[in-house]
């Protein structure tokens, strides 16, 4: 069951809790499925099945049929009441592809809390979310969501997977304000606008385009400001309401109001001293202002942490009442006996429980669980149909996404590869794809070595291989080869399967922040480069590194994230020039860990992100190189209406190779009396421009995004003075500008 996986992942070693949860839910499902089996096709339809009624009316009618125990069951992650003909569906993880089990390691064996569990069922696995963000391509991200949703329905409604889920824990709308954050890999980056655009795209892809029903329900994580892992169960992220509105909550706000998500997970931490899963902003802002009339769930085990870690309530009974009263509608924890006791003691009323579960029932209604018909209901029912993950077009698309996610950080002209006879491929990730903590298991793995061997046969290049430099074997190959590709980086869950343990200080994952930004293998790279100056670094990583020496001395560096089943083809397509790279950084890469403020300082105005960083970065936000060159012409305000300003700029490909350019528009307010960042991303577009041709790129700037939060009047206020639009290839490479009033 999905609930088992969630709890084992998040319970941090509490084996007695896990056993109790499993026993309780086994009993529940045995009874529920027995009741479902006794339902007959001739049963009279219920009043809530009348599709001519409004959604709210149908939900109200459904609630009236429920017993108190059934109402409380709707506060678990298992949506459904078999007695009323509503089947039970839970939830799946889905950050970069559907995950049907716990964390993975390279040989395909799944582990949960350090113990092996049976192999997972195969699903299409894309690059980590951090790599998906590097594509700067919302259309691509939406298509990823669509493919994932297809597989969710295929497994949930077929007869293969034992666990059935239609709620998908994705996207992660958190902001990567600090590269030391252990879960940086789960985010789209540090910028609220970029993260919001990609989150909206992912939500739309997961939920589909039907007017009445959702293909799956996208549940965003983790609301709010959850970007430290050390002490996350008890720490407080402290900042003012303006940063709440303009920065930390912005992607969630857009995910609800523009993407259509009606579900998110409250984070472990507190905001200004109040734990997020009971914070008043859940009801007052996300429900009443933004319109989230769906699910708000605790993080796994967060309910218990209200007592054990935050010490916010004196016992679990009071905590259960507090969760319900705050508007949180799902517990990812053992809660039923305590909630029942809270009702008996008058700490919470049955009416208050009814109020919050209506959001969960609404999500079930949108998934088609309360109806006989749903346009997605037949997916997976045909056992003879080809599984989505086996389709050639899906495999090719993963290859395309992976190539588009590659960021070329440095190139002195050595890439694309040409005119070489022998290449040494070395390093721990040359012939290994490592899954992260929330990955599924891919149906196949195309490693960098495997793809280079394919390319070698195509281009007549001999490929040598060594996984490491033991006994000097990598150095020996470096002497023999014309070029060396060093494939190294981090381990996605810290090279140790024990919870809260990352033996390598620069590794990080859930429950573990990074304590170094140094690349451990850089000394080995130095030795190889001393032997062979044509040494190229292929950085396979979930986050930035301080690689000052490599940047100064190596002829080329490119970065790709972990997990993609097509990692090899994606990287090698770029290395060989079949794909012109256009991935862009989504985070500021600093030169020194001392350039970063103290980890728990959540006020980004103290020098965080490209908006407030005062130093010179190693690689700025929005940065990435190409095999061709682009020139920018004069930017102009094309037109504007009540909602948008349209800015156009001609961009010419002046090189000899077709390529993509990510055109970025940043806004500043030179006449404003209000403090703003030095500039902010407010529009972008990834465009393909053939060699020698010019593209007139039109960028749309929403006027609602040209406002600031007025804390006195508690509203967004538009800027009245001059607005400057700066357009270019990165936050530090702005080549054209125009303005309007």
PDB file of C-alpha atoms in Angstrom, residues 249-431:
ATOM      1  CA  UNK A 249       4.349  30.881  -1.593  1.00  0.00           C
ATOM      2  CA  UNK A 250       4.258  32.232  -5.147  1.00  0.00           C
ATOM      3  CA  UNK A 251       4.717  28.881  -6.986  1.00  0.00           C
ATOM      4  CA  UNK A 252       1.997  27.280  -4.840  1.00  0.00           C
ATOM      5  CA  UNK A 253      -0.310  30.223  -5.466  1.00  0.00           C
ATOM      6  CA  UNK A 254       0.166  29.893  -9.216  1.00  0.00           C
ATOM      7  CA  UNK A 255      -0.144  26.111  -9.051  1.00  0.00           C
ATOM      8  CA  UNK A 256      -3.607  26.550  -7.533  1.00  0.00           C
ATOM      9  CA  UNK A 257      -4.915  29.627  -9.331  1.00  0.00           C
ATOM     10  CA  UNK A 258      -3.425  28.969 -12.796  1.00  0.00           C
ATOM     11  CA  UNK A 259      -2.512  25.299 -12.816  1.00  0.00           C
ATOM     12  CA  UNK A 260      -5.717  24.105 -11.217  1.00  0.00           C
ATOM     13  CA  UNK A 261      -4.164  21.996  -8.469  1.00  0.00           C
ATOM     14  CA  UNK A 262      -6.446  21.424  -5.517  1.00  0.00           C
ATOM     15  CA  UNK A 263      -4.016  19.633  -3.270  1.00  0.00           C
ATOM     16  CA  UNK A 264      -0.783  20.273  -1.459  1.00  0.00           C
ATOM     17  CA  UNK A 265       1.267  18.945   1.430  1.00  0.00           C
ATOM     18  CA  UNK A 266       2.087  21.043   4.469  1.00  0.00           C
ATOM     19  CA  UNK A 267       5.759  20.890   5.419  1.00  0.00           C
ATOM     20  CA  UNK A 268       7.410  19.758   8.660  1.00  0.00           C
ATOM     21  CA  UNK A 269       8.789  23.115   9.693  1.00  0.00           C
ATOM     22  CA  UNK A 270       7.180  26.133  11.300  1.00  0.00           C
ATOM     23  CA  UNK A 271       6.739  29.554   9.774  1.00  0.00           C
ATOM     24  CA  UNK A 272       7.436  32.275  12.331  1.00  0.00           C
ATOM     25  CA  UNK A 273       6.921  29.819  15.174  1.00  0.00           C
ATOM     26  CA  UNK A 274       3.736  28.034  14.075  1.00  0.00           C
ATOM     27  CA  UNK A 275       3.998  24.530  12.561  1.00  0.00           C
ATOM     28  CA  UNK A 276       2.847  24.575   8.969  1.00  0.00           C
ATOM     29  CA  UNK A 277       0.301  21.752   9.217  1.00  0.00           C
ATOM     30  CA  UNK A 278      -1.700  23.817  11.737  1.00  0.00           C
ATOM     31  CA  UNK A 279      -0.806  27.294  10.491  1.00  0.00           C
ATOM     32  CA  UNK A 280      -3.743  29.735  10.121  1.00  0.00           C
ATOM     33  CA  UNK A 281      -2.563  30.631   6.593  1.00  0.00           C
ATOM     34  CA  UNK A 282      -3.789  27.252   5.376  1.00  0.00           C
ATOM     35  CA  UNK A 283      -7.393  28.239   5.909  1.00  0.00           C
ATOM     36  CA  UNK A 284      -7.207  32.022   5.660  1.00  0.00           C
ATOM     37  CA  UNK A 285      -4.982  32.278   2.577  1.00  0.00           C
ATOM     38  CA  UNK A 286      -4.799  29.021   0.633  1.00  0.00           C
ATOM     39  CA  UNK A 287      -8.452  28.088   1.040  1.00  0.00           C
ATOM     40  CA  UNK A 288     -10.317  31.380   1.399  1.00  0.00           C
ATOM     41  CA  UNK A 289      -8.127  33.573  -0.852  1.00  0.00           C
ATOM     42  CA  UNK A 290      -6.657  31.152  -3.386  1.00  0.00           C
ATOM     43  CA  UNK A 291      -9.573  28.743  -3.609  1.00  0.00           C
ATOM     44  CA  UNK A 292      -7.968  25.435  -2.676  1.00  0.00           C
ATOM     45  CA  UNK A 293     -11.166  23.517  -1.975  1.00  0.00           C
ATOM     46  CA  UNK A 294      -9.342  20.189  -2.086  1.00  0.00           C
ATOM     47  CA  UNK A 295      -6.730  18.321  -0.074  1.00  0.00           C
ATOM     48  CA  UNK A 296      -4.269  19.724   2.424  1.00  0.00           C
ATOM     49  CA  UNK A 297      -2.278  16.873   3.951  1.00  0.00           C
ATOM     50  CA  UNK A 298       0.370  16.667   6.621  1.00  0.00           C
ATOM     51  CA  UNK A 299       3.791  15.412   5.675  1.00  0.00           C
ATOM     52  CA  UNK A 300       4.513  11.839   6.753  1.00  0.00           C
ATOM     53  CA  UNK A 301       4.697  11.731  10.551  1.00  0.00           C
ATOM     54  CA  UNK A 302       4.268  15.502  10.891  1.00  0.00           C
ATOM     55  CA  UNK A 303       1.166  15.104  13.048  1.00  0.00           C
ATOM     56  CA  UNK A 304       3.159  13.231  15.687  1.00  0.00           C
ATOM     57  CA  UNK A 305       5.957  15.790  15.465  1.00  0.00           C
ATOM     58  CA  UNK A 306       3.534  18.475  16.671  1.00  0.00           C
ATOM     59  CA  UNK A 307       3.933  16.814  20.061  1.00  0.00           C
ATOM     60  CA  UNK A 308       7.347  15.122  19.927  1.00  0.00           C
ATOM     61  CA  UNK A 309       9.420  17.739  18.068  1.00  0.00           C
ATOM     62  CA  UNK A 310       7.614  21.088  18.003  1.00  0.00           C
ATOM     63  CA  UNK A 311       6.034  20.585  21.459  1.00  0.00           C
ATOM     64  CA  UNK A 312       3.134  22.633  20.149  1.00  0.00           C
ATOM     65  CA  UNK A 313       0.479  20.415  21.774  1.00  0.00           C
ATOM     66  CA  UNK A 314       0.692  18.437  25.000  1.00  0.00           C
ATOM     67  CA  UNK A 315      -0.712  15.211  23.508  1.00  0.00           C
ATOM     68  CA  UNK A 316      -1.843  13.623  20.256  1.00  0.00           C
ATOM     69  CA  UNK A 317      -5.535  14.083  21.028  1.00  0.00           C
ATOM     70  CA  UNK A 318      -5.180  17.858  21.229  1.00  0.00           C
ATOM     71  CA  UNK A 319      -2.936  17.795  18.153  1.00  0.00           C
ATOM     72  CA  UNK A 320      -5.558  15.879  16.142  1.00  0.00           C
ATOM     73  CA  UNK A 321      -8.163  18.506  16.974  1.00  0.00           C
ATOM     74  CA  UNK A 322      -5.717  21.265  16.059  1.00  0.00           C
ATOM     75  CA  UNK A 323      -4.971  19.739  12.655  1.00  0.00           C
ATOM     76  CA  UNK A 324      -8.667  19.545  11.755  1.00  0.00           C
ATOM     77  CA  UNK A 325      -9.452  23.039  12.992  1.00  0.00           C
ATOM     78  CA  UNK A 326      -6.569  24.442  10.908  1.00  0.00           C
ATOM     79  CA  UNK A 327      -8.154  23.125   7.714  1.00  0.00           C
ATOM     80  CA  UNK A 328      -5.721  20.253   7.144  1.00  0.00           C
ATOM     81  CA  UNK A 329      -7.760  17.401   5.704  1.00  0.00           C
ATOM     82  CA  UNK A 330      -5.421  14.404   5.582  1.00  0.00           C
ATOM     83  CA  UNK A 331      -3.066  12.757   8.056  1.00  0.00           C
ATOM     84  CA  UNK A 332      -0.056  10.802   6.808  1.00  0.00           C
ATOM     85  CA  UNK A 333       0.219   9.280  10.249  1.00  0.00           C
ATOM     86  CA  UNK A 334      -1.710   7.050  12.684  1.00  0.00           C
ATOM     87  CA  UNK A 335      -4.453   9.355  13.896  1.00  0.00           C
ATOM     88  CA  UNK A 336      -7.889   7.628  14.143  1.00  0.00           C
ATOM     89  CA  UNK A 337      -8.004   6.735  17.862  1.00  0.00           C
ATOM     90  CA  UNK A 338      -6.777  10.198  18.839  1.00  0.00           C
ATOM     91  CA  UNK A 339      -9.199  11.994  16.540  1.00  0.00           C
ATOM     92  CA  UNK A 340     -12.068   9.883  17.858  1.00  0.00           C
ATOM     93  CA  UNK A 341     -11.042  10.747  21.398  1.00  0.00           C
ATOM     94  CA  UNK A 342     -10.913  14.423  20.435  1.00  0.00           C
ATOM     95  CA  UNK A 343     -14.516  14.174  19.212  1.00  0.00           C
ATOM     96  CA  UNK A 344     -15.607  12.420  22.398  1.00  0.00           C
ATOM     97  CA  UNK A 345     -13.955  15.083  24.542  1.00  0.00           C
ATOM     98  CA  UNK A 346     -15.509  17.910  22.552  1.00  0.00           C
ATOM     99  CA  UNK A 347     -12.164  19.229  21.299  1.00  0.00           C
ATOM    100  CA  UNK A 348     -13.399  18.995  17.721  1.00  0.00           C
ATOM    101  CA  UNK A 349     -16.884  18.443  16.315  1.00  0.00           C
ATOM    102  CA  UNK A 350     -18.134  16.037  13.693  1.00  0.00           C
ATOM    103  CA  UNK A 351     -19.221  19.074  11.687  1.00  0.00           C
ATOM    104  CA  UNK A 352     -15.624  20.331  11.640  1.00  0.00           C
ATOM    105  CA  UNK A 353     -14.468  16.954  10.332  1.00  0.00           C
ATOM    106  CA  UNK A 354     -17.174  17.091   7.659  1.00  0.00           C
ATOM    107  CA  UNK A 355     -15.954  20.519   6.614  1.00  0.00           C
ATOM    108  CA  UNK A 356     -12.389  19.424   5.927  1.00  0.00           C
ATOM    109  CA  UNK A 357     -13.125  16.056   4.310  1.00  0.00           C
ATOM    110  CA  UNK A 358     -15.333  17.745   1.714  1.00  0.00           C
ATOM    111  CA  UNK A 359     -12.101  18.816   0.004  1.00  0.00           C
ATOM    112  CA  UNK A 360     -10.873  15.223  -0.177  1.00  0.00           C
ATOM    113  CA  UNK A 361     -14.244  14.074  -1.515  1.00  0.00           C
ATOM    114  CA  UNK A 362     -14.137  16.862  -4.100  1.00  0.00           C
ATOM    115  CA  UNK A 363     -10.797  15.532  -5.363  1.00  0.00           C
ATOM    116  CA  UNK A 364     -12.300  12.033  -5.575  1.00  0.00           C
ATOM    117  CA  UNK A 365     -15.228  13.457  -7.536  1.00  0.00           C
ATOM    118  CA  UNK A 366     -12.880  15.199  -9.985  1.00  0.00           C
ATOM    119  CA  UNK A 367     -11.062  11.892 -10.453  1.00  0.00           C
ATOM    120  CA  UNK A 368     -14.358  10.311 -11.471  1.00  0.00           C
ATOM    121  CA  UNK A 369     -14.611   7.995  -8.457  1.00  0.00           C
ATOM    122  CA  UNK A 370     -18.179   9.027  -7.641  1.00  0.00           C
ATOM    123  CA  UNK A 371     -19.415   8.462 -11.208  1.00  0.00           C
ATOM    124  CA  UNK A 372     -20.042   5.507 -13.456  1.00  0.00           C
ATOM    125  CA  UNK A 373     -18.338   7.190 -16.387  1.00  0.00           C
ATOM    126  CA  UNK A 374     -14.979   8.955 -16.722  1.00  0.00           C
ATOM    127  CA  UNK A 375     -12.976   9.499 -19.937  1.00  0.00           C
ATOM    128  CA  UNK A 376      -9.912   7.973 -18.289  1.00  0.00           C
ATOM    129  CA  UNK A 377     -11.634   4.967 -16.690  1.00  0.00           C
ATOM    130  CA  UNK A 378     -10.596   2.438 -19.352  1.00  0.00           C
ATOM    131  CA  UNK A 379      -6.848   3.120 -19.269  1.00  0.00           C
ATOM    132  CA  UNK A 380      -5.091  -0.047 -18.174  1.00  0.00           C
ATOM    133  CA  UNK A 381      -8.124  -2.282 -18.533  1.00  0.00           C
ATOM    134  CA  UNK A 382      -6.896  -3.866 -21.782  1.00  0.00           C
ATOM    135  CA  UNK A 383      -4.295  -6.400 -20.694  1.00  0.00           C
ATOM    136  CA  UNK A 384      -3.113  -6.860 -24.293  1.00  0.00           C
ATOM    137  CA  UNK A 385      -2.238  -3.192 -24.797  1.00  0.00           C
ATOM    138  CA  UNK A 386       1.377  -2.081 -24.812  1.00  0.00           C
ATOM    139  CA  UNK A 387       2.352  -0.464 -21.480  1.00  0.00           C
ATOM    140  CA  UNK A 388       3.089   3.268 -21.799  1.00  0.00           C
ATOM    141  CA  UNK A 389       6.706   2.839 -20.690  1.00  0.00           C
ATOM    142  CA  UNK A 390       7.380   0.414 -23.573  1.00  0.00           C
ATOM    143  CA  UNK A 391       6.242   2.770 -26.325  1.00  0.00           C
ATOM    144  CA  UNK A 392       9.009   3.985 -28.630  1.00  0.00           C
ATOM    145  CA  UNK A 393       7.688   7.541 -28.706  1.00  0.00           C
ATOM    146  CA  UNK A 394       7.907   7.708 -24.907  1.00  0.00           C
ATOM    147  CA  UNK A 395      11.486   6.420 -24.878  1.00  0.00           C
ATOM    148  CA  UNK A 396      12.458   8.927 -27.553  1.00  0.00           C
ATOM    149  CA  UNK A 397      10.813  11.728 -25.605  1.00  0.00           C
ATOM    150  CA  UNK A 398      12.793  10.880 -22.446  1.00  0.00           C
ATOM    151  CA  UNK A 399      15.943  11.047 -24.579  1.00  0.00           C
ATOM    152  CA  UNK A 400      14.896  14.471 -25.859  1.00  0.00           C
ATOM    153  CA  UNK A 401      14.123  15.766 -22.352  1.00  0.00           C
ATOM    154  CA  UNK A 402      17.459  14.513 -21.046  1.00  0.00           C
ATOM    155  CA  UNK A 403      19.430  16.168 -23.837  1.00  0.00           C
ATOM    156  CA  UNK A 404      17.522  19.409 -23.315  1.00  0.00           C
ATOM    157  CA  UNK A 405      18.356  19.303 -19.613  1.00  0.00           C
ATOM    158  CA  UNK A 406      22.130  19.200 -20.178  1.00  0.00           C
ATOM    159  CA  UNK A 407      23.850  22.436 -19.176  1.00  0.00           C
ATOM    160  CA  UNK A 408      27.131  23.236 -20.941  1.00  0.00           C
ATOM    161  CA  UNK A 409      29.066  25.142 -18.280  1.00  0.00           C
ATOM    162  CA  UNK A 410      32.351  25.594 -20.157  1.00  0.00           C
ATOM    163  CA  UNK A 411      33.681  24.865 -23.637  1.00  0.00           C
ATOM    164  CA  UNK A 412      36.883  26.055 -25.272  1.00  0.00           C
ATOM    165  CA  UNK A 413      35.880  24.492 -28.586  1.00  0.00           C
ATOM    166  CA  UNK A 414      36.730  20.880 -27.739  1.00  0.00           C
ATOM    167  CA  UNK A 415      33.026  20.029 -27.942  1.00  0.00           C
ATOM    168  CA  UNK A 416      31.256  18.729 -29.902  1.00  0.00           C
ATOM    169  CA  UNK A 417      33.642  15.783 -30.213  1.00  0.00           C
ATOM    170  CA  UNK A 418      35.323  15.516 -33.567  1.00  0.00           C
ATOM    171  CA  UNK A 419      38.556  14.205 -35.041  1.00  0.00           C
ATOM    172  CA  UNK A 420      39.460  11.815 -32.205  1.00  0.00           C
ATOM    173  CA  UNK A 421      40.267   8.112 -32.464  1.00  0.00           C
ATOM    174  CA  UNK A 422      40.260   6.977 -28.839  1.00  0.00           C
ATOM    175  CA  UNK A 423      38.249   8.208 -25.831  1.00  0.00           C
ATOM    176  CA  UNK A 424      38.628   7.093 -22.215  1.00  0.00           C
ATOM    177  CA  UNK A 425      35.337   7.104 -20.288  1.00  0.00           C
ATOM    178  CA  UNK A 426      36.008   6.991 -16.547  1.00  0.00           C
ATOM    179  CA  UNK A 427      34.327   7.667 -13.241  1.00  0.00           C
ATOM    180  CA  UNK A 428      31.678   6.236 -10.904  1.00  0.00           C
ATOM    181  CA  UNK A 429      28.718   7.381 -13.028  1.00  0.00           C
ATOM    182  CA  UNK A 430      30.111   6.418 -16.427  1.00  0.00           C
ATOM    183  CA  UNK A 431      28.269   3.096 -16.418  1.00  0.00           C
TER     184      UNK A 431
END
